[in-house]
Each structure stands twice: as structure tokens, then as C-alpha cells.
């Protein structure tokens, strides 16, 4: 930085980039120094971006030591890749809206910025214009009473269907929802929040509709957002249909109208700011802010102020990270409601990681161990991933886990109504890593817990997984009404057929049934059940979380597992939030936590985990996970992170090495005091 000014580089020329350059020229704390272009010889670049060095390619811009911050103005599909690369290069980033194609991509961008210590902001320029703050003040003042409804549109009509244009191009994520739908959505969330005394508010329900045109993108679309405070917002967007583009806010005492709020009633150069207030029984009042500064200069200065202050996100009313994620989650639901998934989000085209690179296969952050009966060493932590419903969202986490050294994937026939298996199968084939991976499959879940179901469900699982075998198979529940030998016979038959090539056993099986199953197999020359997947945690499960669940955290179970050296793939290994701030002796708002985990014995364990975590500079959940890893029998925790931050946080437990004395102290208390 020079003289307290942010040296900006623009990544990708274009019409919005030109407008941003005008904003930098009119800013107080920014200067434009460089432009990265794929075609630096294109005529007119020097004239359009005066004072900027024209660099050959985006990589050259990120490598330029004289650039502090990068403005990303390329089409939507490139936002995540180049924002991540920019953060890795130590550059601050202001990225055109939408920040990413999905909230999952945006979260990964934020993860990269958080690790790099760099700024990341979404360029909704209207949020920094004084008109927005004035609008919020009017809502908070109660000038139109209590807000009941919001109506907003951003729609225009292109000259006709133009397949080569980015707005119609499927491979460029065209259509109205991503291009302009974020404006009315972000504004509706802002107004609903102002009415509730909050910076923004998330809708509790999103219903969407759209017309998908020839190229599969939305040409016109509408959505209905319902908020917990009773406000209903009708939002619409279009690229093939002109709309009136007026923001209307209806209250119990009047209404507010704002034309073209994203331009503050002007254009890409100047937005004067104009708000019309219509009170019941009174004349229309026009509030004119008479702004003359460049429309984009406000966001340039706000980003610059954040960077100079060492902040990583915009100050309100700019779009902070939580705000950007909230808007994208609404757009995700809107798109899901209308069936809009771009071809570039599907496995056939999404062949690289989100950062645009091939998947790395040499990760060492997660160590591996050999478990008898398995064909290859498995990672210390197994990954569960039920929360994803598209390849583009799930592959982000799967890639990160694998690149960290993870190769053990936990699936189940009933997980996500089968989509978890489908997603893993797509990913394994797309990334070409089936032979390096170990798949846990589960079947025979209640109420279909019968021997003849195992083969039928496994056949479907293999089809979804796009493989001819699984490495570990668990019956997901037991049925004590069926002789245990019948279940052993069914699983043994699949092993002999080569569809299970490793271990099989029971998930949520009792000690007695496992003993009986092993004895039956030994007597009849069958493969013995060789693994369990029961709950195991530093906190003992007092009541089943779900019907049929079994915990192995008791002293009797620990002795049995140790004696038999039985591998246990432990679910809910961190107590489902018991070792976080969600739990506490005085916190009884979470019914599940109270019912399942609250006992003085468990709170004593929690207290000791907190004490040890403080000494180690870790969190109690890291200690709880390390406890499961350090057992004197093969113990493999199943983790279910939803974000890259959660995944990376879980890996911190791998730094903790607990001794047998530590385990005893954490479990039993002061009489086994850790030195």
C-alpha cells in the first residue's frame, strides 16, 4: 500500500470492470494500478483503464507485488476459483455478485480468505450507497408503521435469445436468478432485518418458480420469502422480460417506493438517491439525497477502509460474510425449487477442485492405520456427508477431506434417501480414486431389518456407488426376532460373492448379539463379523438418540472391545454438541442434549475436557475426539463436517496424543489426575 491507499488490480476487463475503474478514480482511498486480461492486446484497454498496467493473464495479476487488492469481474463460474487463488496469493478480494454459484462455494472462498488473513467482499454496490442507510432509518423509525410486505423486481429484456451471450449461456451460469435475483433478495432480507432491529433476517420459507428457456437457464423467475416476523417478500427477476423495477415496502401506516434501488435511481456512474414515502392520508413525500459521487466509489472506499483497518469483511450495511451466505442460500433454494442446475455443476464438467486444480493425492494431514481384514490402510477419521444434495456442493468437502489424506467414506442405503451413495459414486468415478478409497456401506435399516433385504439393498447401493464392491458393510440395525445366524449367512454370502471385500458386522448391535454372531460363524465356517459401528464418546449416551441406537461407551463395552480388539467405527463421537457452548449445566433449551447426555458424570467429563483443552490450547471437542482416537482397540471416529472450517477444526484433534493415564483421568476423574 502506498500513502494509505489501496492499490487495486482488476481481474478481467468488461463493462462492469470499466464502471468499477470509474469508482476507483472517484474514491478516497483507492488507486487503479493494473488489469489482468486473457487478451492483453485487445484494442482499447489502455484507454478504458487509464493508468493501469495491462498484464498478460490473471496469474500475472496475482503475482504482481504492487497490487494489494483484486476486483474480480469475470463471469460467475470463475468467481470461486480466482478468489481462492487470490487469497492464496495474499491479495484482498472484492468480487462481483453473485459472490459464487452457491453458498457452499462462497463458504469455501471465505475459508480461504480466513486462512490467508485477507479481505473478501461481495460487490453489491447499492448496499454502500447512502440511500440504503436512509431507507433502513425510515423503516426503524416506524414512519410507515409495521412492515408487512415487500415487493421488488429486477428485470429487463434482451433483444432476443442469444445463445452466445453470457446471460443465456448455460456454461456461464446465465439467467436472472444469479445475475440480478440477488438484488431483490438481499434487499428483502435487509428490510426484514431492519423491521426486526437486526442487520438482516433470514427467511424461514422460500418458494420459487421460473421459466427455463432453450439453454436451460431461467429467463424469468419469481420467489416468495416468508420471515419469522410475519413479513412476506415477493421478489422477481428476468433477462427476457421488462419489469417495473420498483422496490415497494408496505407498512401498516403507509408505504415506501424506491425505483431502481441498485443504481440509487441513476446509472452505473451516478445514483442521486430517491425515496418516495406514501403515508396514509398524506401527500407523497420525495426524499432526495442528491448524491453526485460515482456510484461505485462507495464500495471502493468501504472495502479500502476494511482492508486498512485489518478487517476481513465489509462493515454493515455492506454485505458481510454471513449476509452474503444468507442471500446465496435463498438463491440456492430458489434454484432448487425450479430445478435449475447448470451443466458446469454436474460431474461430467466439474472435473477439478473448486480452485481449478486437479485433485491432489499425497495428503498427509490425516494419518492412516492398518485394520486387520481391510485391503488397505484407512484414515484415522471417517467422513460422513449427508447434508449435500448436489455434486457441486458435496465435492468441495470430499475433495478437501481426500487432499488432507482421508480415504474412508461413511455411507448408508437410507442416507439422504440414497443420494449420499449416489454423490460418493459420482465423486469416486469423476476423481478416479476408487482404488485408493475405502467405502463403508450400511443396509437393513429398520423397519426392513431382515436377512433377505441385505443382498437386494446392497445391489442398489453398488449401483449408486458405481462400483462392484464395498470394503466394509454394516447392518444398520439388529432384529432380535430373527436368529443371528441368518444375518451372518446373508452377509457371508455377499462376502463370498465378492460384493463385500473386507469387514462386515453390526451398527447398533448389542454385545450379546455380536458374541452370538461370532460364535455361529466360527461353528459353521462362515466369515466372522469383524467390526462394529456403535456410538462411542467421552460422554456416555444415557438414552438412545434414535430408536434402536446402542452406545459402547460403558466400562463393560470398553473391556469387551479391548479384549476382542474389535474395530468400532464410532458415530456421534463428539457428543453431538455436548462439548461445545451449546451445552452446560444451566443450558436446557436443547431437548436432545438434555435427554441424551445430561448427567453429572458426563458433566464431570466435560469439565475435565475443558480443563485439558485450556492447557493444550485446543477446544474441548478436540479433546473429546482425541479420546476416541486413543482407545486401546481400533477406534475410528465418524465425523460429519458441513463446512471446510468444521473439517479443518476436527483435524486439530489429531495433534493431541493422550496416554492411558489421560484416558482414565478424563473418564473417571480427579483420582486419576493427569500430571
XYZ file of C-alpha atoms in Angstrom:
675
model
C 0.000 0.000 0.000
C 1.237 3.479 -0.830
C 0.339 6.649 1.072
C -2.516 4.883 2.816
C -4.133 3.958 -0.495
C -5.187 0.536 -1.685
C -3.575 -0.410 -4.982
C -6.284 -2.143 -6.978
C -5.932 -4.616 -9.805
C -8.895 -5.653 -11.932
C -9.173 -9.309 -12.906
C -10.938 -9.414 -16.237
C -11.960 -6.437 -18.376
C -15.607 -5.775 -19.196
C -18.383 -3.250 -18.794
C -18.692 -3.676 -15.008
C -14.903 -3.561 -14.703
C -14.993 -0.237 -16.519
C -17.588 1.084 -14.067
C -15.501 -0.122 -11.141
C -12.478 1.658 -12.556
C -14.552 4.840 -12.531
C -15.388 4.151 -8.907
C -11.720 3.762 -8.011
C -10.940 7.047 -9.763
C -13.626 8.738 -7.657
C -12.658 7.051 -4.394
C -10.819 8.491 -1.426
C -8.554 5.562 -0.627
C -8.038 3.590 -3.829
C -5.959 3.760 -6.981
C -6.067 1.521 -10.038
C -2.627 0.147 -10.897
C -3.150 -2.968 -13.014
C -5.510 -5.001 -15.168
C -5.185 -8.729 -15.754
C -6.551 -9.760 -19.150
C -6.562 -13.019 -21.065
C -6.117 -10.974 -24.221
C -3.887 -8.064 -23.215
C -3.529 -6.977 -26.843
C -7.246 -6.248 -27.152
C -7.682 -2.741 -28.582
C -8.845 -0.013 -26.223
C -7.804 -1.498 -22.877
C -5.304 1.236 -22.092
C -7.875 3.919 -22.929
C -10.676 2.235 -20.963
C -8.487 1.676 -17.898
C -6.209 4.735 -17.805
C -3.173 4.440 -15.575
C -3.399 0.667 -15.266
C -0.596 -1.612 -16.400
C -2.088 -4.211 -18.739
C -0.872 -7.640 -17.640
C -0.921 -10.885 -19.583
C -3.360 -13.135 -17.752
C -4.956 -13.423 -14.351
C -1.986 -15.261 -12.877
C 0.245 -12.292 -13.687
C -2.095 -10.007 -11.778
C -1.989 -12.221 -8.688
C 1.807 -12.397 -8.889
C 2.191 -8.627 -9.091
C 3.735 -7.356 -5.826
C 2.443 -3.866 -6.497
C -1.195 -4.984 -6.284
C -2.832 -5.044 -2.837
C -6.403 -5.928 -3.749
C -8.140 -7.551 -6.691
C -11.564 -6.790 -8.113
C -12.976 -9.922 -9.799
C -15.352 -9.080 -12.622
C -15.295 -12.219 -14.755
C -18.460 -14.354 -15.257
C -19.923 -16.125 -12.222
C -18.340 -19.597 -12.690
C -14.840 -18.170 -12.237
C -15.506 -16.275 -9.021
C -14.681 -19.024 -6.539
C -11.590 -20.270 -8.350
C -9.945 -16.885 -8.680
C -10.994 -15.582 -5.270
C -9.379 -18.647 -3.678
C -6.238 -18.242 -5.776
C -6.114 -14.543 -4.937
C -6.367 -15.254 -1.200
C -3.598 -17.843 -1.511
C -1.509 -15.161 -3.199
C -2.146 -12.816 -0.269
C -4.458 -10.489 -2.199
C -7.570 -8.875 -0.800
C -10.649 -9.536 -2.938
C -13.754 -7.622 -3.917
C -15.817 -9.986 -6.037
C -18.728 -9.113 -8.274
C -22.113 -10.510 -7.350
C -23.070 -13.225 -7.011
C -20.098 -13.986 -4.798
C -20.285 -17.593 -6.031
C -22.676 -20.003 -7.724
C -23.794 -21.405 -4.367
C -23.464 -20.759 -0.659
C -21.184 -23.822 -0.486
C -18.745 -22.234 -2.922
C -18.900 -18.921 -1.071
C -18.141 -20.679 2.200
C -15.027 -22.185 0.609
C -13.954 -18.730 -0.564
C -14.393 -17.392 2.968
C -12.415 -20.324 4.315
C -9.517 -19.416 2.005
C -9.669 -15.731 2.989
C -9.878 -16.601 6.695
C -6.750 -18.752 6.443
C -4.892 -16.111 4.442
C -5.989 -13.220 6.663
C -7.262 -11.310 3.640
C -10.393 -9.272 2.942
C -13.239 -10.773 0.919
C -16.309 -8.772 -0.036
C -19.277 -9.158 -2.354
C -19.719 -6.182 -4.646
C -23.361 -5.255 -4.101
C -22.578 -1.585 -4.583
C -26.075 -0.414 -3.611
C -25.502 -1.551 -0.027
C -22.809 1.103 0.499
C -24.715 3.985 -1.120
C -26.189 6.455 1.434
C -29.664 5.718 0.065
C -29.602 2.271 1.681
C -28.813 3.609 5.139
C -31.531 6.238 4.788
C -34.015 3.536 3.818
C -33.136 1.491 6.902
C -33.555 4.581 9.093
C -37.052 5.133 7.713
C -38.022 1.536 8.464
C -36.639 1.683 12.002
C -38.369 4.997 12.697
C -41.770 3.420 12.182
C -42.612 6.086 9.617
C -44.827 3.625 7.711
C -45.781 1.585 10.760
C -45.001 -2.099 10.996
C -43.678 -3.601 7.774
C -45.934 -6.347 6.429
C -44.907 -6.943 2.821
C -42.046 -6.255 0.426
C -42.238 -6.380 -3.355
C -39.158 -5.995 -5.512
C -38.105 -6.817 -9.048
C -35.049 -6.518 -11.250
C -35.991 -7.475 -14.770
C -35.013 -6.455 -18.270
C -35.454 -7.809 -21.782
C -32.550 -8.760 -24.002
C -33.160 -8.178 -27.741
C -33.874 -11.884 -28.178
C -32.446 -15.292 -27.439
C -28.671 -15.002 -27.859
C -27.057 -18.391 -27.107
C -23.553 -16.912 -27.235
C -24.322 -14.208 -24.657
C -23.313 -14.901 -21.051
C -26.879 -14.242 -19.848
C -28.168 -17.180 -21.904
C -25.083 -19.409 -21.743
C -25.556 -22.435 -19.501
C -21.801 -22.896 -19.139
C -21.543 -19.326 -17.837
C -24.362 -19.835 -15.297
C -26.665 -17.465 -17.149
C -30.210 -16.489 -16.286
C -31.791 -13.973 -13.992
C -31.618 -15.611 -10.556
C -27.842 -15.448 -10.281
C -27.316 -12.341 -12.377
C -29.863 -9.995 -10.802
C -32.031 -12.041 -8.423
C -29.607 -11.379 -5.590
C -30.535 -7.689 -5.569
C -34.181 -8.025 -4.540
C -33.363 -10.977 -2.271
C -30.589 -9.162 -0.410
C -32.760 -6.061 -0.092
C -35.732 -8.030 1.225
C -33.514 -9.642 3.872
C -32.124 -6.217 4.799
C -35.576 -4.621 5.181
C -36.973 -7.588 7.119
C -33.963 -7.318 9.412
C -34.385 -3.559 9.894
C -38.009 -4.147 10.879
C -36.795 -6.667 13.477
C -33.958 -4.481 14.746
C -31.304 -6.703 13.174
C -28.743 -6.163 10.384
C -30.634 -8.672 8.205
C -33.068 -11.545 8.594
C -33.188 -14.996 7.038
C -36.482 -16.255 5.592
C -37.975 -19.337 7.211
C -39.516 -20.426 3.922
C -38.627 -19.938 0.259
C -40.949 -20.905 -2.592
C -39.752 -20.377 -6.145
C -40.975 -20.568 -9.732
C -39.299 -19.894 -13.068
C -39.391 -20.368 -16.810
C -36.311 -22.213 -18.062
C -35.616 -21.364 -21.676
C -33.898 -23.059 -24.606
C -30.466 -23.132 -22.954
C -31.811 -24.300 -19.612
C -31.323 -21.012 -17.771
C -34.097 -19.043 -16.068
C -35.404 -16.296 -18.330
C -37.959 -15.027 -15.821
C -38.498 -16.138 -12.237
C -40.261 -15.251 -9.004
C -39.919 -16.297 -5.388
C -41.897 -15.848 -2.202
C -39.918 -15.349 1.009
C -41.589 -15.709 4.399
C -39.879 -14.320 7.510
C -40.377 -15.270 11.148
C -41.651 -11.773 11.997
C -44.556 -12.208 9.588
C -43.117 -10.219 6.682
C -43.718 -11.681 3.230
C -41.500 -10.671 0.321
C -42.336 -11.150 -3.349
C -39.190 -10.975 -5.485
C -38.775 -11.446 -9.209
C -36.102 -11.180 -11.872
C -35.778 -11.648 -15.613
C -33.466 -11.353 -18.592
C -36.191 -11.704 -21.241
C -38.920 -9.576 -19.709
C -39.071 -5.913 -18.760
C -40.364 -5.261 -15.232
C -41.078 -2.015 -13.396
C -38.062 -2.481 -11.101
C -39.526 -0.622 -8.155
C -38.892 -1.630 -4.558
C -42.122 -1.379 -2.594
C -42.307 -1.707 1.179
C -45.807 -1.880 2.650
C -46.441 -0.973 6.269
C -49.488 -0.531 8.481
C -49.321 3.274 8.124
C -48.075 3.708 4.577
C -45.559 2.511 2.025
C -42.170 3.303 0.570
C -41.195 3.131 -3.097
C -37.659 3.195 -4.484
C -37.123 2.939 -8.256
C -34.018 1.056 -9.478
C -32.591 0.877 -5.954
C -29.405 -0.911 -7.109
C -28.472 2.185 -9.124
C -29.931 4.535 -6.475
C -32.274 5.824 -9.169
C -29.419 6.630 -11.552
C -26.975 4.641 -13.660
C -23.579 2.994 -13.331
C -21.910 6.363 -12.964
C -24.083 8.362 -10.566
C -27.009 7.425 -8.343
C -28.601 10.567 -6.845
C -30.742 8.619 -4.364
C -34.521 8.972 -4.394
C -37.016 7.523 -1.894
C -40.765 8.134 -2.039
C -42.816 7.838 1.143
C -46.590 7.495 0.881
C -48.262 7.850 4.280
C -51.911 7.035 4.867
C -53.977 10.162 4.278
C -50.972 12.300 3.347
C -49.313 13.531 0.209
C -46.429 11.622 -1.346
C -43.085 12.785 0.052
C -39.961 12.589 -2.082
C -36.663 12.274 -0.232
C -33.745 13.204 -2.492
C -30.209 12.580 -1.321
C -28.678 14.456 -4.287
C -25.540 12.331 -4.344
C -23.012 13.222 -7.031
C -20.198 10.800 -6.284
C -19.522 7.870 -8.604
C -21.895 5.010 -7.814
C -19.054 2.506 -7.377
C -16.847 4.786 -5.286
C -18.777 3.977 -2.111
C -17.929 0.269 -2.217
C -14.327 1.003 -3.182
C -13.914 3.205 -0.116
C -15.758 0.790 2.174
C -13.555 -2.083 1.034
C -10.474 0.091 1.419
C -11.460 1.133 4.932
C -11.920 -2.500 5.929
C -8.552 -3.500 4.474
C -6.715 -0.594 6.105
C -8.351 -1.459 9.438
C -7.335 -5.114 9.151
C -10.910 -6.375 8.830
C -11.702 -9.313 6.569
C -15.238 -8.316 5.610
C -17.415 -5.275 4.984
C -18.857 -3.345 7.878
C -22.660 -3.113 7.809
C -24.596 -2.045 5.770
C -22.119 -3.594 3.372
C -22.501 -7.297 2.704
C -20.584 -9.119 5.408
C -19.880 -12.831 5.092
C -22.961 -14.033 6.943
C -25.079 -11.686 4.851
C -23.631 -12.963 1.575
C -24.115 -16.564 2.664
C -27.720 -15.838 3.611
C -28.535 -14.351 0.226
C -26.879 -17.247 -1.602
C -28.769 -19.795 0.488
C -32.007 -18.187 -0.666
C -30.810 -18.298 -4.278
C -29.833 -21.961 -3.776
C -33.352 -22.778 -2.567
C -34.884 -20.748 -5.387
C -32.827 -22.635 -7.963
C -33.581 -25.997 -6.343
C -37.297 -25.223 -6.389
C -37.245 -24.662 -10.157
C -34.775 -27.452 -10.988
C -32.003 -25.145 -12.171
C -28.658 -26.919 -12.004
C -26.104 -25.800 -14.573
C -24.210 -28.344 -16.637
C -20.942 -26.948 -15.258
C -22.036 -28.008 -11.765
C -22.519 -31.644 -12.756
C -19.871 -34.384 -12.566
C -19.177 -34.545 -16.301
C -17.799 -30.997 -16.354
C -16.714 -30.371 -12.768
C -13.566 -32.463 -13.048
C -11.243 -30.245 -10.988
C -11.400 -28.933 -7.470
C -13.075 -25.592 -6.800
C -9.710 -23.859 -7.055
C -9.446 -25.091 -10.649
C -6.716 -27.639 -9.928
C -6.671 -31.445 -10.280
C -7.262 -33.379 -7.059
C -4.063 -33.901 -5.074
C -3.457 -37.445 -3.844
C -0.493 -37.016 -1.487
C -2.194 -35.535 1.587
C -0.633 -36.262 4.989
C -2.672 -34.166 7.448
C -4.868 -37.178 8.289
C -2.773 -40.201 9.153
C -3.670 -43.783 8.286
C -3.708 -47.077 10.168
C -3.950 -50.727 9.211
C -7.026 -52.593 10.405
C -6.983 -56.395 10.082
C -9.354 -57.570 7.399
C -9.181 -54.434 5.254
C -7.275 -54.382 1.957
C -5.558 -51.041 2.565
C -4.727 -48.677 5.409
C -7.578 -46.378 6.354
C -7.554 -42.793 7.530
C -7.843 -42.110 11.249
C -11.101 -40.235 10.690
C -14.010 -41.407 8.529
C -16.103 -38.842 6.679
C -19.886 -38.743 6.712
C -21.593 -36.278 4.368
C -25.375 -36.465 4.478
C -26.002 -32.717 4.195
C -25.276 -32.260 0.496
C -27.778 -32.604 -2.334
C -25.725 -31.683 -5.399
C -22.385 -32.800 -6.776
C -21.051 -29.256 -6.812
C -21.760 -28.771 -3.110
C -20.617 -32.175 -1.861
C -17.461 -32.394 -3.949
C -15.982 -29.363 -2.161
C -15.884 -31.218 1.158
C -14.966 -34.585 -0.367
C -12.041 -33.000 -2.214
C -10.752 -31.254 0.900
C -11.003 -34.391 3.040
C -9.211 -36.523 0.440
C -6.492 -33.911 -0.128
C -5.889 -33.893 3.635
C -5.214 -37.632 3.491
C -8.687 -39.010 4.182
C -9.809 -42.108 2.314
C -12.589 -43.618 4.477
C -16.151 -42.708 3.489
C -19.250 -43.500 5.551
C -22.465 -44.072 3.595
C -25.765 -45.848 4.094
C -28.614 -47.135 1.976
C -31.100 -44.776 3.649
C -28.845 -41.718 3.947
C -30.334 -38.804 2.063
C -32.867 -41.193 0.522
C -29.950 -42.732 -1.369
C -28.313 -39.525 -2.556
C -25.286 -39.857 -0.260
C -24.303 -43.058 -2.052
C -25.021 -41.512 -5.446
C -22.878 -38.475 -4.655
C -19.960 -40.596 -3.476
C -20.212 -42.802 -6.542
C -20.143 -39.781 -8.843
C -17.190 -38.305 -6.998
C -15.137 -41.518 -6.932
C -15.616 -42.022 -10.662
C -15.102 -38.365 -11.538
C -11.890 -38.108 -9.496
C -10.658 -41.607 -10.375
C -9.820 -42.591 -6.795
C -11.986 -45.647 -6.124
C -8.977 -47.933 -5.666
C -7.454 -45.565 -3.112
C -10.676 -45.281 -1.132
C -12.440 -47.391 1.474
C -16.245 -47.402 1.421
C -18.426 -48.102 4.434
C -21.917 -49.178 3.380
C -24.936 -49.875 5.557
C -28.240 -51.602 4.945
C -31.082 -53.488 6.606
C -32.251 -50.427 8.489
C -35.498 -50.643 10.443
C -38.205 -51.498 9.586
C -36.645 -53.579 6.776
C -34.222 -55.381 9.041
C -34.315 -58.889 7.580
C -31.668 -61.186 6.060
C -33.247 -61.250 2.589
C -33.083 -57.450 2.381
C -29.294 -57.294 2.653
C -28.470 -58.521 -0.854
C -31.236 -56.522 -2.533
C -30.231 -53.250 -0.879
C -26.525 -53.877 -1.424
C -27.163 -54.342 -5.136
C -28.830 -50.924 -5.250
C -26.033 -49.394 -3.181
C -23.371 -50.730 -5.544
C -25.272 -49.322 -8.499
C -25.428 -45.893 -6.855
C -21.771 -46.094 -5.821
C -20.720 -47.130 -9.344
C -18.548 -49.953 -8.001
C -18.735 -53.739 -7.780
C -17.896 -53.983 -4.065
C -17.764 -52.202 -0.743
C -14.948 -52.551 1.755
C -16.941 -52.504 4.984
C -20.588 -53.425 5.441
C -22.771 -52.904 8.486
C -26.299 -53.975 9.183
C -27.652 -50.616 10.276
C -29.887 -52.119 12.963
C -30.445 -55.520 14.532
C -33.655 -57.529 14.660
C -33.536 -59.790 17.739
C -36.618 -61.637 16.477
C -34.507 -63.164 13.693
C -31.893 -65.826 14.566
C -28.493 -64.185 14.370
C -27.142 -66.937 12.147
C -29.473 -65.936 9.321
C -27.901 -62.470 9.244
C -24.386 -63.934 9.319
C -25.287 -66.263 6.436
C -26.607 -63.342 4.371
C -23.505 -61.204 4.906
C -21.160 -64.130 4.424
C -22.831 -64.879 1.078
C -22.114 -61.310 -0.087
C -18.502 -61.650 1.030
C -18.111 -64.911 -0.888
C -19.680 -63.256 -3.936
C -17.046 -60.521 -3.731
C -19.507 -57.721 -3.092
C -18.089 -57.204 0.424
C -14.278 -57.325 0.288
C -13.285 -56.612 3.827
C -15.150 -56.454 7.097
C -18.800 -56.816 7.920
C -20.663 -56.519 11.173
C -23.362 -54.611 13.005
C -24.205 -51.000 13.573
C -26.147 -50.559 16.825
C -25.728 -54.183 17.803
C -25.514 -55.384 21.388
C -22.530 -57.204 22.845
C -24.597 -60.360 23.289
C -25.732 -60.473 19.655
C -22.185 -59.861 18.417
C -20.877 -62.693 20.597
C -23.595 -64.983 19.283
C -22.888 -63.992 15.673
C -19.162 -64.639 16.062
C -19.798 -67.991 17.706
C -22.190 -69.018 14.928
C -19.676 -68.067 12.235
C -16.843 -69.980 13.924
C -19.002 -73.089 14.337
C -20.300 -73.058 10.754
C -17.212 -72.000 8.821
C -18.528 -68.551 7.909
C -16.706 -65.227 7.822
C -16.941 -63.749 11.302
C -18.450 -60.320 11.963
C -15.289 -58.243 12.306
C -16.392 -54.698 13.091
C -18.961 -52.579 14.898
C -20.391 -49.151 14.302
C -21.859 -48.174 17.649
C -21.955 -44.847 19.417
C -18.739 -44.191 21.319
C -17.782 -40.940 23.004
C -16.190 -39.460 26.105
C -19.786 -38.644 27.099
C -21.924 -41.716 27.664
C -25.257 -41.788 25.819
C -27.958 -42.053 28.504
C -30.920 -42.623 26.198
C -30.902 -43.616 22.521
C -30.782 -40.599 20.227
C -32.919 -42.538 17.785
C -34.831 -45.794 18.345
C -32.581 -48.832 18.218
C -29.330 -46.960 18.884
C -26.637 -48.622 21.013
C -23.765 -46.965 22.870
C -20.446 -48.670 23.527
C -19.139 -46.054 25.973
C -19.740 -48.081 29.148
C -16.957 -49.813 31.085
C -18.273 -53.260 30.093
C -18.221 -52.322 26.428
C -14.709 -50.868 26.616
C -13.439 -54.071 28.188
C -15.178 -56.194 25.543
C -13.849 -54.105 22.647
C -10.343 -54.188 24.084
C -10.350 -57.921 24.731
C -11.628 -58.771 21.258
C -9.677 -55.918 19.605
C -12.898 -55.243 17.754
C -12.770 -52.199 15.452
C -15.529 -49.713 16.252
C -16.460 -47.013 13.765
C -17.872 -44.557 16.270
C -20.783 -42.294 15.399
C -21.584 -39.137 17.395
C -18.022 -39.378 18.653
C -18.044 -35.763 19.884
C -21.354 -35.972 21.718
C -23.414 -34.037 19.161
C -22.550 -30.660 20.664
C -22.197 -31.693 24.319
C -18.567 -30.498 24.359
C -19.407 -27.099 22.853
C -21.051 -23.978 24.247
C -24.418 -25.383 23.193
C -24.375 -27.459 26.377
C -23.964 -26.535 30.043
C -25.489 -27.216 33.431
C -27.571 -24.056 33.081
C -28.465 -24.559 29.403
C -31.568 -26.666 28.981
C -33.037 -25.299 25.743
C -31.869 -28.234 23.589
C -34.135 -31.219 24.275
C -31.837 -33.773 22.674
C -28.741 -32.673 24.577
C -30.601 -32.727 27.884
C -32.267 -36.087 27.281
C -29.298 -37.919 25.828
C -26.200 -36.523 27.547
C -27.048 -34.548 30.698
C -25.773 -36.312 33.810
C -23.369 -35.186 36.491
C -20.944 -37.902 35.435
C -20.925 -36.594 31.864
C -20.578 -33.001 33.044
C -17.560 -34.049 35.078
C -16.020 -35.473 31.907
C -16.893 -32.272 30.089
C -15.262 -30.200 32.848
C -12.057 -32.208 32.554
C -12.086 -31.927 28.766
C -12.375 -28.142 29.152
C -9.508 -28.112 31.664
C -7.231 -30.164 29.430
C -8.172 -28.172 26.338
C -7.086 -24.959 28.062
C -3.697 -26.473 28.907
C -3.207 -27.674 25.338
C -4.523 -24.577 23.599
C -7.300 -26.595 21.994
C -11.084 -26.836 22.294
C -12.983 -29.398 24.403
C -14.339 -31.032 21.250
C -10.745 -31.665 20.133
C -10.059 -33.434 23.431
C -13.288 -35.434 23.077
C -12.301 -36.575 19.588
C -8.739 -37.367 20.687
C -10.222 -39.534 23.470
C -11.999 -41.695 20.889
C -8.864 -41.962 18.753
C -6.634 -43.032 21.664
C -8.579 -46.114 22.765
C -6.708 -49.420 23.292
C -8.726 -51.031 20.492
C -9.154 -49.956 16.850
C -11.400 -46.913 17.216
C -12.293 -44.846 14.155
C -14.451 -41.752 14.708
C -17.029 -40.841 12.085
C -17.119 -37.065 11.581
C -19.766 -35.103 9.700
C -18.464 -31.597 8.988
C -20.699 -29.343 6.929
C -18.044 -26.779 6.016
C -14.314 -26.629 5.346
C -13.837 -24.750 8.621
C -15.518 -27.573 10.530
C -13.383 -30.165 8.738
C -10.174 -28.289 9.450
C -11.212 -27.790 13.058
C -11.767 -31.523 13.531
C -8.249 -32.220 12.288
C -6.818 -30.298 15.251
C -7.688 -33.310 17.410
C -5.007 -35.279 15.574
C -2.338 -33.134 17.274
C -3.377 -34.404 20.714
C -1.689 -37.584 21.938
C -3.381 -38.987 25.036
C -1.792 -41.589 27.292
C -3.698 -44.385 29.052
C -3.473 -42.255 32.189
C -5.042 -39.340 30.343
C -7.908 -41.538 29.182
C -8.542 -42.772 32.693
C -8.455 -39.249 34.139
C -10.835 -37.853 31.508
C -13.209 -40.751 32.102
C -13.027 -41.265 35.853
C -11.951 -38.001 37.452
C -9.552 -36.488 39.973
C -8.336 -39.767 41.441
C -6.629 -40.354 38.071
C -5.222 -36.827 37.862
C -3.240 -36.020 34.720
C 0.305 -34.990 35.554
